[in-house]
Short mmCIF file of C-alpha atoms in Angstrom, two decimals:
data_model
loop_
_atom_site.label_atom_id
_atom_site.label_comp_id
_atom_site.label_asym_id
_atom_site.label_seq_id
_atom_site.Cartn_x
_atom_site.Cartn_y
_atom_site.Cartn_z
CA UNK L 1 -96.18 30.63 113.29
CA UNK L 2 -98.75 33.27 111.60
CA UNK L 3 -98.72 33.65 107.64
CA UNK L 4 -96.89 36.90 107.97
CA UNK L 5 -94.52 35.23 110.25
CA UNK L 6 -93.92 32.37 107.77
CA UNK L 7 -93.79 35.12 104.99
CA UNK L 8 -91.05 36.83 106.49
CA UNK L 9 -88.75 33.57 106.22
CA UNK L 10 -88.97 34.06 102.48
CA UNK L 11 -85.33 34.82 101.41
CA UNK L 12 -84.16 34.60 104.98
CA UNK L 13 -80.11 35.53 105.23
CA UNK L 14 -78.60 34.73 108.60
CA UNK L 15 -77.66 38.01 110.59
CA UNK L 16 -80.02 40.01 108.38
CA UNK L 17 -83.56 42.13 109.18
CA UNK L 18 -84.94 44.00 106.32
CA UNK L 19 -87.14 45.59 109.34
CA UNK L 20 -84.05 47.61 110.10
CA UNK L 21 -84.10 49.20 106.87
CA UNK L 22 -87.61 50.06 106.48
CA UNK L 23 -88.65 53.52 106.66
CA UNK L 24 -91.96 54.66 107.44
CA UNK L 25 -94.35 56.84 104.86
CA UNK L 26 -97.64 58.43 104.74
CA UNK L 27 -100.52 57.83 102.44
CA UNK L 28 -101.61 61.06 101.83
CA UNK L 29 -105.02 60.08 100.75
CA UNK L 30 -105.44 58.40 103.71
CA UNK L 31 -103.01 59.35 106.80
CA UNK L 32 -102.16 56.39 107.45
CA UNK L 33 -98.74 55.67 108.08
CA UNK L 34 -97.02 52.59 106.73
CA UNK L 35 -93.79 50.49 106.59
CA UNK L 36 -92.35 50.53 103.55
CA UNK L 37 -88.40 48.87 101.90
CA UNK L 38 -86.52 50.84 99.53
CA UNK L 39 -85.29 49.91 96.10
CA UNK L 40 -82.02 50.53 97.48
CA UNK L 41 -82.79 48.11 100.55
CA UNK L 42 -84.04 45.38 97.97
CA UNK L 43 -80.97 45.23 96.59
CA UNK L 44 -78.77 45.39 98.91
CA UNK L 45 -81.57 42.45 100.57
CA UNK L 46 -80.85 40.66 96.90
CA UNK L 47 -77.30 40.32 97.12
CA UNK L 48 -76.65 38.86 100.38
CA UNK L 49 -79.06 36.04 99.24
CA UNK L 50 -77.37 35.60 95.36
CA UNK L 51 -73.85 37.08 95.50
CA UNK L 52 -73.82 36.31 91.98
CA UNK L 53 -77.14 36.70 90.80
CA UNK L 54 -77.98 39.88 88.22
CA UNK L 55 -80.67 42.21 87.56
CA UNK L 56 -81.18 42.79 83.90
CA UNK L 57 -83.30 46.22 82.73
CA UNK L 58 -84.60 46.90 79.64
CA UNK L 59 -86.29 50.60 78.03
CA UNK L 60 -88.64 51.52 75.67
CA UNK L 61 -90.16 54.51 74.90
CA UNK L 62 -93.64 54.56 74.46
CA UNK L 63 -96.03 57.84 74.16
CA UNK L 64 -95.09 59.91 76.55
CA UNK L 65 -93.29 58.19 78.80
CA UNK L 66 -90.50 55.51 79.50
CA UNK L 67 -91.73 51.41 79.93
CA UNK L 68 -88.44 49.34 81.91
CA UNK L 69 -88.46 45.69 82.27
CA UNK L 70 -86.65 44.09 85.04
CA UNK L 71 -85.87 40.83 85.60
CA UNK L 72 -84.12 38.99 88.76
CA UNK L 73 -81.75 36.02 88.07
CA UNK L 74 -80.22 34.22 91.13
CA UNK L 75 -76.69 33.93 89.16
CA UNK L 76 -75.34 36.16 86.01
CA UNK L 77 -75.09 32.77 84.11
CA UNK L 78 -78.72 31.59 83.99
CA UNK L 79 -80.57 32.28 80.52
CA UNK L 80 -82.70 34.68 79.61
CA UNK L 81 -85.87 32.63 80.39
CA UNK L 82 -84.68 31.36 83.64
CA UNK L 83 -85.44 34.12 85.79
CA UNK L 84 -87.05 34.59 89.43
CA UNK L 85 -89.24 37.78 88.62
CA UNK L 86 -89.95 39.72 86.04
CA UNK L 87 -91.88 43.20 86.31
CA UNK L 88 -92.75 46.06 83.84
CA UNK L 89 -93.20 49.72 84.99
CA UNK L 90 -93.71 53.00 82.81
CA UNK L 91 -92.74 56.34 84.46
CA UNK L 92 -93.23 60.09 82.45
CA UNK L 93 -92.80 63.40 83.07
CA UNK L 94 -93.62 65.39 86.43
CA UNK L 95 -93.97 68.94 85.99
CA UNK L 96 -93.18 69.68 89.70
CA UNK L 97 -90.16 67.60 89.91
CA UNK L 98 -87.99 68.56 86.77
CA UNK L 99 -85.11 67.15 87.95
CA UNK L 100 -86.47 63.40 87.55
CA UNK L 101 -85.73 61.48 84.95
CA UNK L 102 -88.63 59.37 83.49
CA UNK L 103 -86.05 56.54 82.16
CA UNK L 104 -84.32 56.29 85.38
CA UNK L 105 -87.55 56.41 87.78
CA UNK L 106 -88.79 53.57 85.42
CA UNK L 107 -86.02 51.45 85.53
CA UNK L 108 -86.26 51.98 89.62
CA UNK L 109 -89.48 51.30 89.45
CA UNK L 110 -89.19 48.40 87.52
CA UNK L 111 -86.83 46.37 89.65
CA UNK L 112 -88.09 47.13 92.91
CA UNK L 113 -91.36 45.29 91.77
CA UNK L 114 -89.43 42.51 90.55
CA UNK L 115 -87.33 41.82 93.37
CA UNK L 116 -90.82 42.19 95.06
CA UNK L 117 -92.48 39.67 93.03
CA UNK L 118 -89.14 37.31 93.77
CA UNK L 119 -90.26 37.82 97.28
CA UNK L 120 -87.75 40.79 98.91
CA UNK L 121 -90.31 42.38 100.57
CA UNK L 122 -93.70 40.57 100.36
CA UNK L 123 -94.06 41.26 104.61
CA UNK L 124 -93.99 45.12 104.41
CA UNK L 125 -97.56 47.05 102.82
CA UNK L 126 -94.76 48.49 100.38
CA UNK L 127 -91.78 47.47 98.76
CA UNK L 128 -90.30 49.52 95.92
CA UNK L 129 -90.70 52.85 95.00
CA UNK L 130 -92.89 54.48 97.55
CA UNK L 131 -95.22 57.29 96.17
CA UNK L 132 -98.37 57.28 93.26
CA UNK L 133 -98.06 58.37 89.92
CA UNK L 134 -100.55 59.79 87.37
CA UNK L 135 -101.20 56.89 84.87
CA UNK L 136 -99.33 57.35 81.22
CA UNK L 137 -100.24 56.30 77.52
CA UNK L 138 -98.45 53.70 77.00
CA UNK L 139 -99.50 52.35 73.72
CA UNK L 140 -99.90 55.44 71.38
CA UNK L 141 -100.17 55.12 67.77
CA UNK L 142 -98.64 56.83 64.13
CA UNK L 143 -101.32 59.73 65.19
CA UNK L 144 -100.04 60.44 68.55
CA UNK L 145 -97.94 63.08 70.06
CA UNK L 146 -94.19 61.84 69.91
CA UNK L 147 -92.66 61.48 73.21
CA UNK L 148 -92.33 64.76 75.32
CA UNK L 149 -88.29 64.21 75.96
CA UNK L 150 -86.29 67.33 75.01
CA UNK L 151 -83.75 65.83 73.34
CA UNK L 152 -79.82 66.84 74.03
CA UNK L 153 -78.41 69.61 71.41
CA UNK L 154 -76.02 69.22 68.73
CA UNK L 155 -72.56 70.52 70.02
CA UNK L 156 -72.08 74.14 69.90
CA UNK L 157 -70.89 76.04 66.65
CA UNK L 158 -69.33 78.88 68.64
CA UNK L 159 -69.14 79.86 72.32
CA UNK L 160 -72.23 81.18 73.90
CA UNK L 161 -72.11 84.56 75.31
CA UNK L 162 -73.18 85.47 79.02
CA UNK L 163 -75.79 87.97 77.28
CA UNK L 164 -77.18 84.97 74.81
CA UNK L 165 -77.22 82.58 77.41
CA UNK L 166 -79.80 84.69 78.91
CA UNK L 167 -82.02 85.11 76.36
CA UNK L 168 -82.45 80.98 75.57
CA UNK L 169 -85.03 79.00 76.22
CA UNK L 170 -85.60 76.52 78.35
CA UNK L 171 -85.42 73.04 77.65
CA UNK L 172 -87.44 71.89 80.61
CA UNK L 173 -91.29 70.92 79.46
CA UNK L 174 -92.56 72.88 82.73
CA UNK L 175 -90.62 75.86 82.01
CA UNK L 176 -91.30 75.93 78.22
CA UNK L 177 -92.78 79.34 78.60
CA UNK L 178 -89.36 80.56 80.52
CA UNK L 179 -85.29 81.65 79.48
CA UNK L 180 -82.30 80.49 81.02
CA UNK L 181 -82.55 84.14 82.57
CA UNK L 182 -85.49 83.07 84.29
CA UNK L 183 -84.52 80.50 86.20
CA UNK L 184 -81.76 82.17 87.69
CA UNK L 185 -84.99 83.63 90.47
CA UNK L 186 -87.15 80.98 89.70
CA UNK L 187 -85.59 77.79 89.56
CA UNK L 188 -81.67 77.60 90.21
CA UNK L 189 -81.49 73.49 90.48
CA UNK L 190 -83.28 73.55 87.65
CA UNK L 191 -79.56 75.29 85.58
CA UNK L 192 -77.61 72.30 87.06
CA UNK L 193 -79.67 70.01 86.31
CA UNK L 194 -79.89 71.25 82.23
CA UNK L 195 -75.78 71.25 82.57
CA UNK L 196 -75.67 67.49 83.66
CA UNK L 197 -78.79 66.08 81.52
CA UNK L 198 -78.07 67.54 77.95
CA UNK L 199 -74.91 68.91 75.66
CA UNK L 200 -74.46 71.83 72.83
CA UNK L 201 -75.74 75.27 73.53
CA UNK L 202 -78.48 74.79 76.46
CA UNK L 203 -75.64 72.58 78.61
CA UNK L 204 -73.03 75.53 78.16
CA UNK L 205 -75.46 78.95 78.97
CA UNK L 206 -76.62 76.53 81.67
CA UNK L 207 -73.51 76.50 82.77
CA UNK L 208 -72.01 79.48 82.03
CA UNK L 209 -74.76 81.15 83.87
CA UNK L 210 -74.14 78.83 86.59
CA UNK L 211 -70.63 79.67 87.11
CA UNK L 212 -71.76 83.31 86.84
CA UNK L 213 -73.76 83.60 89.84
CA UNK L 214 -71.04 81.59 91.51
CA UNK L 215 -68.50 84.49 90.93
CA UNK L 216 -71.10 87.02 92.10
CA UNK L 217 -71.78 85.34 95.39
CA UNK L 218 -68.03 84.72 96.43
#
């Protein structure tokens, strides 16, 4: 038996191939094309072996971005310190995908290299999450720039008007420049997306406008 043969009996659950649920990827720097497990399939891998086991995620924010903490326990009664894997993964904004959010894709992030590290996955080239991201400040100081999260609006004092919904502007960091009006051309996801990530004034024209253009294409 090779070491990658012996590596693949790590975890080993009767009936079960993780092979099956690999998918395969490109590095685009290279072109080479690669194996690689999901987060979902690490899971999913995780609880066949511990039935009872828990992952537990914690977030901070730090400049600019989001910093999650996982850590893999084989049951949800062990104590804090007795865990399999632990793993720490930081994840900010993308201007070209809007629609991500930096606390979720951290918390992702974080527990696929943890259940990595508790060996779910250790035989493919990748296990996790499967694509690069720019690096983010993670320390910051009093000096720095405050995290770049649009925060969610206070509820609204009165209903928003078609006209004034319009005329707002855009929460999204990579449409700072833009209205509500203009994403109707330039970005429609972009309006449900504001209507299920934040409340008050921007979640209603969101959605007002929203329900709008549904009317007008009926």
């Amino acid at each position: 038996m090779n070491a990658l043969e012996m590596i693949s009996t790590i975890n080993a659950v009767e009936g079960f191939n993780p092979m099956e649920l690999a998918v395969k990827y490109t590095d685009l720097s290279t072109g080479e094309s690669r194996d690689r497990l999901p987060v979902m399939a690490q899971m999913a891998w995780f609880r066949l072996k511990y039935p009872e086991g828990r992952v537990a995620i914690t977030v901070q924010a730090a400049k600019e971005c989001f910093v999650a903490t996982a850590r893999v326990y084989k049951s949800y009664d062990d104590p804090p310190e007795h865990f399999l894997a632990e793993a720490t993964a930081s994840r900010g904004y993308v201007q070209d995908k809007p629609t991500i959010s930096p606390r979720e894709w951290a918390q992702t992030a974080a527990v696929g290299i943890a259940l990595r590290n508790a060996g779910f996955g250790l035989q493919f080239q990748t296990a996790g999450e499967g694509f690069e991201t720019p690096a983010v400040d993670e320390l910051g100081d009093d000096t720095s720039e405050p995290l770049r999260i649009a925060p969610k609006a206070t509820a609204p004092a009165q209903p928003v008007t078609y006209e004034k919904a319009l005329t707002l502007k855009c929460p999204i960091r990579k449409y700072a420049d833009k209205t509500l009006g203009d994403l109707i051309t330039l970005d429609p996801k972009a309006l449900v997306w504001i209507t299920e990530h934040f409340e008050g004034d921007i979640m209603e024209a969101a959605k007002l406008i929203c329900e709008h253009a549904e009317k007008m294409a009926a």
